[in-house]
Amino acid sequence: MAHLIRHKISNKITNAMNTATNKSQAKVSGVFARMGFQAATDEEALGFAECDDLDYDYRQGMRMDVLQTEDGGEDMTGDGLEGDSHYQRDGPRHRSSVKSGAACEELEQDKPKITAWEAGWNVTNAIQGMFVLGLPYAILHGGYLGLFLIIFAAVVCCYTGKILIACLYEENEDGELVRVRDSYVDIANACCAPRFPTLGGHVVNVAQIIELVMTCILYVVVSGNLMYNSFPGLPVSQKAWSVMCTVALLPCAFLKDLKSVSKFSLLCTLAHFVINIVVIAYCLSRAHDWAWEKVKFYIDVKKFPISIGIIVFSYTSQIFLPSLEGNMQKPSEFHCMMDWTHIAACVLKGLFALVAYLTWADDTKEVITDNLPGGIRAVVNIFLVAKALLSYPLPFFAAVEVFEKSFFQEGTIFPDCYGPGRKLKSWGLGLRIALVVFTLMMAIFVPHFALLMGLTGSLTGAGLCFLLPSLFHLKLLWRKLLWHHVFFDVSIFVIGGICSVSGFIHSIEGLIEAFKYNLPD
């Protein structure tokens, strides 16, 4: 009993010391660290995805060091100690390596805690990005049901974001919630343990890689599309414009971190909001010509599932939510932050999609700015191309980090792609360049923005936003869920599964049809 009391007192003292240390590090980091944190997030906020593993490794390594110091090598026995060890059960498997230790420590020091407003700004960037430009095209094929789906997707994504965070916590012996997991991958691994302790993480990583690479491809596609429609008189095809844009992206292969491009992220995001306002203002100026009679109550059965994927993809933010919530000053404000960000996104997306469709009706194009008059279209599209090219490094760098951690480190399938002093080897640089070229080749051979966006949303967007969070919530918290939570989770899983399969099939059919009949890009 005395040993148990000493152990609990030691834990509390250690936690207090760690809290004080973290606060002092945040103060020392100061304004520059805060600016760095904010700037490193773009409209997709994909920088958080590649930070999750580093955050988790560092924290688990520190926790295990504390346990070893407290126990002094003694064997932990007793009911109370069994409870404590339960919350450290994943520690040995994820303990930080020597290579990533310094990077993790620097990452923790450079990222002070953020407020709910700052967290909300990051989420807003993720769900109010460039891909909102495809929503009017979704209304074209979905009518009023498309508007309903914009609202429905906002509600569901907000809910699944909350339950995903709930899966990070478990109750200790005192009935208090303790954060025992730190990333989406940790949640997936916990669901598959003990029989397949790493299977879930592999599934999430594959989905994450697909979504990141597809995001890069979409940036190249939309850049070529915007340039081609901005200068239709030039004898340059959309594919040629995509090649020229990709040449400007080749330096991404040399990136060691995102500091060199992060300073542009906030400016690009603000510019995008201005562009949205310009489009809405133009549409409002033509309100007397709005075609209300064109908004349908029926749907195009073949193309509407593609619209579902487009809408879902525009709300994807679950990948980085665990890291974001872990960096909030007051995690208790996370739910409120999710509510107001998704309500705002729902209202703005619905208004943008509706007024744009009412303005151009059946002539609505895959990228709505292509419908603007020539002079306005060229200026707006050039700004959008600049934004797309400056946004490309974020998902590219995140994808590279996931690839390197999964396949190109000691203990993985392939040898380490870094030499002494963390210098990238020549063949590692070649692989990065190959990834840039791969995104170009995909953009050239599949230059259909809406179809690719629908395919990605149906494949990985629905999985990461609908299917996996509801499944993990049922698996990890089954005994604590009320009947209506179970009903919501099962309903979301079933509906999400149907929409995912249907959208994927119809997106593939649309791509086949586009190639078969040589439909315009």
XYZ file of C-alpha atoms in Angstrom:
521
model
C 0.000 0.000 0.000
C 2.788 2.415 0.912
C 4.551 1.593 -2.339
C 1.357 2.348 -4.278
C 0.929 5.720 -2.543
C 4.575 6.634 -3.237
C 4.106 5.657 -6.890
C 1.001 7.851 -7.328
C 2.649 10.824 -5.604
C 5.705 10.411 -7.835
C 3.469 10.342 -10.924
C 1.725 13.565 -9.926
C 5.009 15.341 -9.215
C 6.431 14.195 -12.561
C 3.326 15.359 -14.414
C 3.500 18.748 -12.721
C 7.168 19.102 -13.662
C 6.434 18.128 -17.284
C 3.592 20.663 -17.457
C 5.831 23.427 -16.130
C 8.569 22.461 -18.588
C 6.171 22.521 -21.532
C 4.861 25.948 -20.532
C 8.346 27.364 -20.246
C 9.275 25.926 -23.645
C 6.200 27.553 -25.155
C 7.159 30.938 -23.716
C 10.753 30.655 -24.909
C 9.567 29.684 -28.394
C 7.691 32.994 -28.530
C 6.174 34.672 -31.501
C 8.368 33.044 -34.136
C 7.335 29.522 -33.198
C 3.688 30.505 -33.214
C 4.033 32.059 -36.656
C 5.783 28.932 -37.872
C 2.969 26.725 -36.598
C 0.296 28.794 -38.244
C 2.093 29.225 -41.518
C 2.785 25.529 -41.879
C -0.904 24.881 -42.455
C -2.501 25.345 -45.822
C -6.056 24.834 -46.925
C -5.584 21.087 -46.772
C -3.633 21.334 -43.487
C -1.708 18.269 -44.567
C 1.399 19.213 -42.652
C -0.230 17.731 -39.572
C -0.502 14.296 -41.154
C 3.231 13.737 -41.303
C 3.742 15.180 -37.804
C 1.514 12.635 -36.052
C 4.062 9.821 -36.025
C 6.874 12.089 -34.819
C 4.688 13.499 -32.030
C 3.681 10.030 -30.930
C 7.188 8.580 -31.019
C 8.557 11.424 -28.940
C 5.809 11.302 -26.331
C 5.948 7.532 -25.972
C 9.722 7.625 -25.631
C 9.461 10.232 -22.855
C 6.749 8.265 -21.065
C 8.805 5.090 -21.047
C 11.844 6.978 -19.747
C 9.724 8.336 -16.891
C 8.405 4.859 -16.062
C 11.884 3.387 -15.998
C 13.148 6.193 -13.755
C 10.222 5.798 -11.350
C 10.370 2.025 -11.134
C 14.151 1.697 -11.004
C 13.896 -1.615 -12.786
C 11.473 -3.040 -10.218
C 8.735 -5.376 -11.266
C 5.375 -3.609 -11.157
C 2.765 -5.562 -9.273
C -0.496 -4.764 -7.545
C -3.865 -3.601 -8.792
C -2.978 0.059 -8.958
C 0.206 -0.542 -10.885
C -1.550 -2.805 -13.325
C -3.885 0.065 -14.132
C -0.948 2.412 -14.722
C 0.866 -0.066 -16.939
C -2.327 -0.476 -18.940
C -2.025 3.076 -20.164
C 1.580 2.478 -21.181
C 0.955 -0.799 -22.959
C 1.815 0.530 -26.416
C 4.932 2.308 -25.244
C 7.628 -0.281 -26.007
C 6.422 -0.846 -29.534
C 6.481 2.838 -30.449
C 9.513 3.958 -28.544
C 11.413 6.753 -30.227
C 14.456 5.861 -32.254
C 17.760 7.666 -31.985
C 17.314 9.167 -35.436
C 13.917 10.734 -34.818
C 14.563 11.757 -31.203
C 16.242 15.059 -31.999
C 13.653 15.921 -34.621
C 10.805 15.142 -32.217
C 12.343 17.250 -29.445
C 12.779 20.173 -31.823
C 9.205 19.714 -33.054
C 7.796 19.833 -29.532
C 9.795 22.936 -28.666
C 8.819 24.778 -31.839
C 5.076 24.194 -31.471
C 3.503 26.027 -28.549
C -0.053 25.274 -27.576
C -2.692 26.958 -29.697
C -6.043 28.488 -28.834
C -9.419 27.254 -30.035
C -9.547 30.146 -32.519
C -6.203 29.155 -34.016
C -7.271 25.517 -34.183
C -10.491 26.622 -35.863
C -8.489 28.575 -38.425
C -6.525 25.431 -39.284
C -9.699 23.357 -39.667
C -11.272 26.110 -41.768
C -8.234 26.050 -44.061
C -8.652 22.290 -44.441
C -12.343 22.316 -45.370
C -12.551 25.648 -47.224
C -9.771 25.074 -49.729
C -9.408 25.220 -53.491
C -11.548 22.150 -54.034
C -14.638 24.182 -53.147
C -14.424 25.260 -56.806
C -15.878 21.879 -57.787
C -19.031 22.122 -55.645
C -21.224 23.945 -58.227
C -20.544 21.019 -60.564
C -21.935 18.746 -57.848
C -25.127 20.838 -57.741
C -25.386 20.456 -61.517
C -25.887 16.704 -61.119
C -27.560 16.663 -57.709
C -29.854 19.700 -57.566
C -31.459 20.315 -54.192
C -30.280 16.919 -52.981
C -26.721 18.116 -53.616
C -27.376 21.070 -51.305
C -28.752 18.696 -48.698
C -25.623 16.559 -48.987
C -23.416 19.606 -48.353
C -25.269 20.055 -45.056
C -25.367 16.323 -44.295
C -21.633 15.873 -44.971
C -20.833 18.787 -42.655
C -22.881 17.244 -39.829
C -21.411 13.765 -40.297
C -17.793 14.948 -40.651
C -18.166 17.099 -37.545
C -19.532 14.113 -35.616
C -16.897 11.646 -36.849
C -14.161 14.149 -36.019
C -15.413 14.249 -32.433
C -15.695 10.470 -32.031
C -12.249 10.031 -33.555
C -10.824 12.237 -30.813
C -12.862 10.305 -28.223
C -10.983 7.173 -29.312
C -7.726 8.791 -28.144
C -8.869 8.672 -24.515
C -9.567 6.031 -21.889
C -10.651 6.283 -18.263
C -8.106 5.655 -15.509
C -8.845 4.087 -12.120
C -10.134 7.444 -10.850
C -12.661 7.775 -13.662
C -10.697 10.544 -15.380
C -10.132 10.599 -19.125
C -6.477 10.078 -20.017
C -5.011 10.523 -23.496
C -3.414 7.156 -24.274
C -3.131 7.502 -28.055
C -1.754 10.291 -30.202
C -2.633 9.685 -33.845
C -5.044 8.108 -36.292
C -2.560 5.257 -36.758
C -2.499 4.549 -33.004
C -6.290 4.263 -32.941
C -6.243 1.872 -35.894
C -3.545 -0.293 -34.306
C -5.444 -0.407 -31.007
C -8.530 -1.705 -32.820
C -6.590 -4.521 -34.475
C -4.604 -5.505 -31.375
C -3.626 -8.025 -30.115
C -4.005 -10.370 -33.088
C -2.843 -7.896 -35.767
C -1.217 -5.055 -33.822
C 0.053 -3.125 -36.870
C -2.552 -3.975 -39.535
C -4.786 -0.996 -38.788
C -1.878 1.414 -38.983
C -0.883 0.046 -42.373
C -4.435 0.498 -43.682
C -4.567 4.106 -42.476
C -1.112 4.835 -43.896
C -2.087 3.440 -47.310
C -5.278 5.529 -47.334
C -3.294 8.552 -46.233
C -0.670 8.091 -48.972
C -3.364 7.671 -51.633
C -5.135 10.829 -50.512
C -1.908 12.871 -50.336
C -0.686 11.746 -53.763
C -4.123 12.256 -55.310
C -4.197 15.755 -53.817
C -0.883 16.492 -55.539
C -2.277 15.159 -58.820
C -5.380 17.326 -58.457
C -3.201 20.417 -57.960
C -1.405 19.679 -61.254
C -4.691 18.967 -63.053
C -6.359 22.142 -61.816
C -3.265 24.220 -62.674
C -3.238 22.959 -66.266
C -7.013 23.400 -66.538
C -6.954 26.975 -65.227
C -4.073 28.058 -67.481
C -5.643 26.476 -70.556
C -8.982 28.208 -69.979
C -7.307 31.511 -69.117
C -5.527 31.708 -72.486
C -7.684 29.730 -74.938
C -6.210 31.629 -77.905
C -2.711 30.256 -77.365
C -1.735 27.072 -79.238
C -0.962 25.298 -75.952
C -2.978 22.309 -74.733
C -3.985 21.613 -71.148
C -1.458 18.786 -70.983
C 1.334 21.127 -72.103
C 0.321 23.635 -69.423
C 0.450 20.809 -66.855
C 3.998 19.966 -67.946
C 5.095 23.595 -67.572
C 3.517 23.821 -64.132
C 5.234 20.606 -63.056
C 8.644 21.962 -64.105
C 8.095 24.695 -61.523
C 7.356 21.969 -58.946
C 10.567 19.952 -59.430
C 12.405 21.883 -56.648
C 9.965 20.235 -54.218
C 12.147 17.125 -54.455
C 14.935 19.025 -52.660
C 12.792 20.077 -49.698
C 14.179 19.228 -46.270
C 11.364 20.969 -44.410
C 8.464 23.292 -45.115
C 10.008 26.468 -43.721
C 10.886 27.718 -47.197
C 7.281 27.596 -48.404
C 5.244 27.922 -45.223
C 5.473 31.721 -45.220
C 3.274 31.829 -48.330
C 0.518 29.610 -46.957
C -1.404 32.206 -44.970
C -1.215 34.709 -47.841
C -2.454 32.085 -50.311
C -5.377 31.166 -48.079
C -6.441 34.773 -47.669
C -6.153 35.259 -51.437
C -8.413 32.264 -51.963
C -11.112 33.776 -49.756
C -10.854 36.984 -51.782
C -11.266 34.979 -55.011
C -14.376 33.292 -53.607
C -15.789 36.705 -52.773
C -15.053 37.912 -56.333
C -16.903 34.910 -57.812
C -19.889 35.382 -55.494
C -19.968 39.133 -56.192
C -20.059 38.488 -59.949
C -22.829 35.940 -59.485
C -24.852 38.375 -57.371
C -24.478 41.014 -60.081
C -26.350 38.639 -62.397
C -29.042 37.722 -59.887
C -31.780 38.908 -62.274
C -30.772 36.105 -64.666
C -30.627 33.309 -62.121
C -32.141 30.078 -63.422
C -34.086 28.824 -60.414
C -36.087 26.532 -62.672
C -32.877 24.630 -63.484
C -32.355 23.452 -59.900
C -33.753 19.922 -59.966
C -35.431 17.770 -57.344
C -34.392 14.644 -59.241
C -30.826 13.425 -59.686
C -28.621 12.085 -62.437
C -28.292 8.489 -61.260
C -24.984 7.921 -63.075
C -23.246 11.166 -62.164
C -24.722 11.992 -58.766
C -22.542 9.450 -56.884
C -19.548 11.336 -58.289
C -20.984 14.500 -56.744
C -21.094 12.725 -53.382
C -17.352 12.054 -53.613
C -16.687 15.694 -54.528
C -18.650 16.942 -51.522
C -17.044 14.477 -49.108
C -13.539 15.284 -50.363
C -14.124 18.980 -49.676
C -14.672 18.188 -45.964
C -11.702 15.907 -45.312
C -9.774 16.974 -42.214
C -9.764 13.865 -39.989
C -6.150 12.968 -40.784
C -4.678 15.840 -38.799
C -7.346 16.267 -36.067
C -5.573 14.100 -33.425
C -2.389 16.167 -33.738
C -4.368 19.411 -33.732
C -6.363 18.510 -30.613
C -3.180 17.435 -28.833
C -1.687 20.877 -29.420
C -4.653 22.876 -28.107
C -4.317 24.849 -24.886
C -7.794 23.717 -23.835
C -8.731 20.393 -25.458
C -12.157 20.710 -23.823
C -12.953 23.423 -26.397
C -12.379 21.045 -29.313
C -16.053 20.104 -29.705
C -17.190 23.731 -29.754
C -14.478 24.561 -32.295
C -15.604 21.709 -34.557
C -19.215 22.911 -34.360
C -18.648 26.504 -35.452
C -16.078 25.671 -38.132
C -18.350 23.109 -39.799
C -21.430 25.325 -39.504
C -19.505 28.157 -41.167
C -18.184 25.803 -43.856
C -21.643 24.414 -44.520
C -23.187 27.891 -44.941
C -20.380 29.249 -47.128
C -20.137 26.140 -49.316
C -23.890 25.953 -49.776
C -24.179 29.615 -50.754
C -21.148 29.464 -53.056
C -22.349 26.311 -54.846
C -25.945 27.534 -55.190
C -25.312 31.072 -56.484
C -22.643 29.806 -58.902
C -24.951 27.149 -60.306
C -27.888 29.581 -60.555
C -25.674 31.917 -62.583
C -24.501 29.405 -65.194
C -27.031 26.568 -64.782
C -26.409 23.781 -67.317
C -23.223 25.460 -68.552
C -21.533 25.000 -65.165
C -18.009 23.625 -65.669
C -15.904 21.327 -63.497
C -13.873 24.306 -62.197
C -16.336 27.148 -61.719
C -13.859 29.956 -62.457
C -13.747 28.714 -66.053
C -17.253 30.178 -66.439
C -16.111 33.745 -65.664
C -15.748 36.310 -68.482
C -12.366 36.375 -70.226
C -10.705 39.315 -68.449
C -11.814 38.381 -64.933
C -11.197 34.690 -65.572
C -7.552 35.193 -66.568
C -6.702 37.248 -63.476
C -8.562 34.979 -61.043
C -7.165 31.802 -62.598
C -3.567 33.018 -62.497
C -3.927 33.690 -58.764
C -5.468 30.249 -58.313
C -2.621 28.605 -60.236
C -0.078 30.369 -58.036
C -1.981 29.165 -54.980
C -2.138 25.590 -56.293
C 1.603 25.494 -57.031
C 2.451 26.912 -53.596
C 0.075 24.424 -51.965
C 1.585 21.401 -53.747
C 4.683 21.107 -51.486
C 2.569 20.441 -48.369
C 0.882 17.179 -49.450
C 4.002 16.204 -51.407
C 6.274 16.572 -48.381
C 3.761 14.732 -46.164
C 3.568 11.852 -48.666
C 7.366 11.663 -48.859
C 7.618 11.516 -45.059
C 5.103 8.656 -44.866
C 6.916 6.758 -47.636
C 10.306 7.215 -45.989
C 9.114 6.186 -42.528
C 7.306 3.134 -43.914
C 9.811 1.799 -46.450
C 13.159 3.621 -46.371
C 14.516 3.453 -42.817
C 16.547 0.949 -40.874
C 14.417 -2.078 -40.116
C 12.111 -1.548 -43.095
C 12.020 -3.257 -46.494
C 14.528 -0.922 -48.183
C 17.743 0.706 -46.905
C 17.791 4.136 -45.329
C 17.616 6.914 -47.931
C 19.619 9.274 -45.692
C 23.346 9.248 -45.156
C 25.483 10.712 -42.352
C 24.213 14.033 -41.087
C 20.711 13.304 -42.442
C 21.918 14.084 -45.956
C 19.590 12.711 -48.627
C 21.251 10.113 -50.837
C 21.228 10.570 -54.608
C 18.893 7.639 -55.213
C 16.556 9.020 -52.539
C 16.454 12.327 -54.425
C 15.745 10.362 -57.595
C 12.738 8.714 -55.947
C 11.373 12.112 -54.935
C 11.741 13.399 -58.480
C 10.030 10.230 -59.706
C 7.077 11.007 -57.413
C 6.767 14.505 -58.911
C 6.906 13.017 -62.414
C 4.306 10.415 -61.429
C 1.852 13.143 -60.395
C 2.461 14.808 -63.757
C 1.864 11.597 -65.715
C -1.385 10.976 -63.872
C -2.475 14.572 -64.525
C -1.681 14.174 -68.236
C -3.440 10.848 -68.729
C -6.383 11.584 -66.391
C -6.973 15.336 -66.797
C -10.528 15.316 -65.423
C -10.689 17.367 -62.240
C -14.228 16.527 -61.089
C -13.923 12.796 -61.824
C -10.585 12.526 -60.008
C -11.916 14.518 -57.077
C -15.001 12.300 -56.904
C -12.867 9.167 -57.131
C -10.572 10.311 -54.314
C -13.478 11.390 -52.124
C -15.260 8.070 -52.643
C -12.156 5.945 -52.060
C -10.163 7.565 -49.253
C -12.342 10.507 -48.203
C -15.324 8.357 -47.261
C -13.040 5.809 -45.611
C -11.116 8.272 -43.444
C -14.106 10.516 -42.662
C -17.043 8.097 -42.432
C -16.153 4.421 -42.273
C -13.061 4.163 -40.069
C -14.027 6.687 -37.335
C -17.437 5.056 -36.793
C -15.913 1.563 -36.841
C -13.141 2.515 -34.396
C -15.641 4.221 -32.089
C -17.767 1.080 -31.919
C -14.743 -1.149 -31.379
C -12.944 0.844 -28.655
C -15.878 2.334 -26.725
C -18.601 -0.258 -27.268
C -19.349 -0.819 -23.562
C -19.737 2.890 -22.862
C -21.887 3.891 -25.824
C -25.556 4.744 -25.495
C -28.044 3.251 -27.947
C -28.299 6.405 -30.058
C -24.490 6.559 -30.415
C -24.497 2.977 -31.670
C -27.328 3.835 -34.063
C -25.467 6.876 -35.415
C -22.218 4.955 -35.849
C -23.851 2.003 -37.603
C -25.920 4.310 -39.836
C -22.875 6.365 -40.815
C -20.898 3.204 -41.570
C -23.659 1.737 -43.744
C -24.486 4.977 -45.584
C -20.796 5.819 -45.975
C -20.077 2.348 -47.329
C -22.872 2.552 -49.900
C -21.832 6.049 -51.011
C -18.172 5.036 -51.177
C -18.761 1.951 -53.320
C -21.298 3.678 -55.553
C -19.146 6.788 -56.012
C -16.043 4.727 -56.742
C -17.814 2.601 -59.373
C -19.433 5.572 -61.111
C -16.214 7.597 -61.033
C -14.381 4.736 -62.746
C -17.220 4.448 -65.272
C -17.029 8.198 -65.893
C -13.282 8.012 -66.518
C -13.739 5.065 -68.892
C -16.443 6.961 -70.743
C -14.262 10.057 -70.958
C -11.449 8.029 -72.534
C -13.746 6.021 -74.775
C -15.537 9.003 -76.305
C -12.608 11.432 -75.968
C -14.637 13.855 -73.873
C -13.119 17.326 -73.329
C -10.982 17.866 -70.237
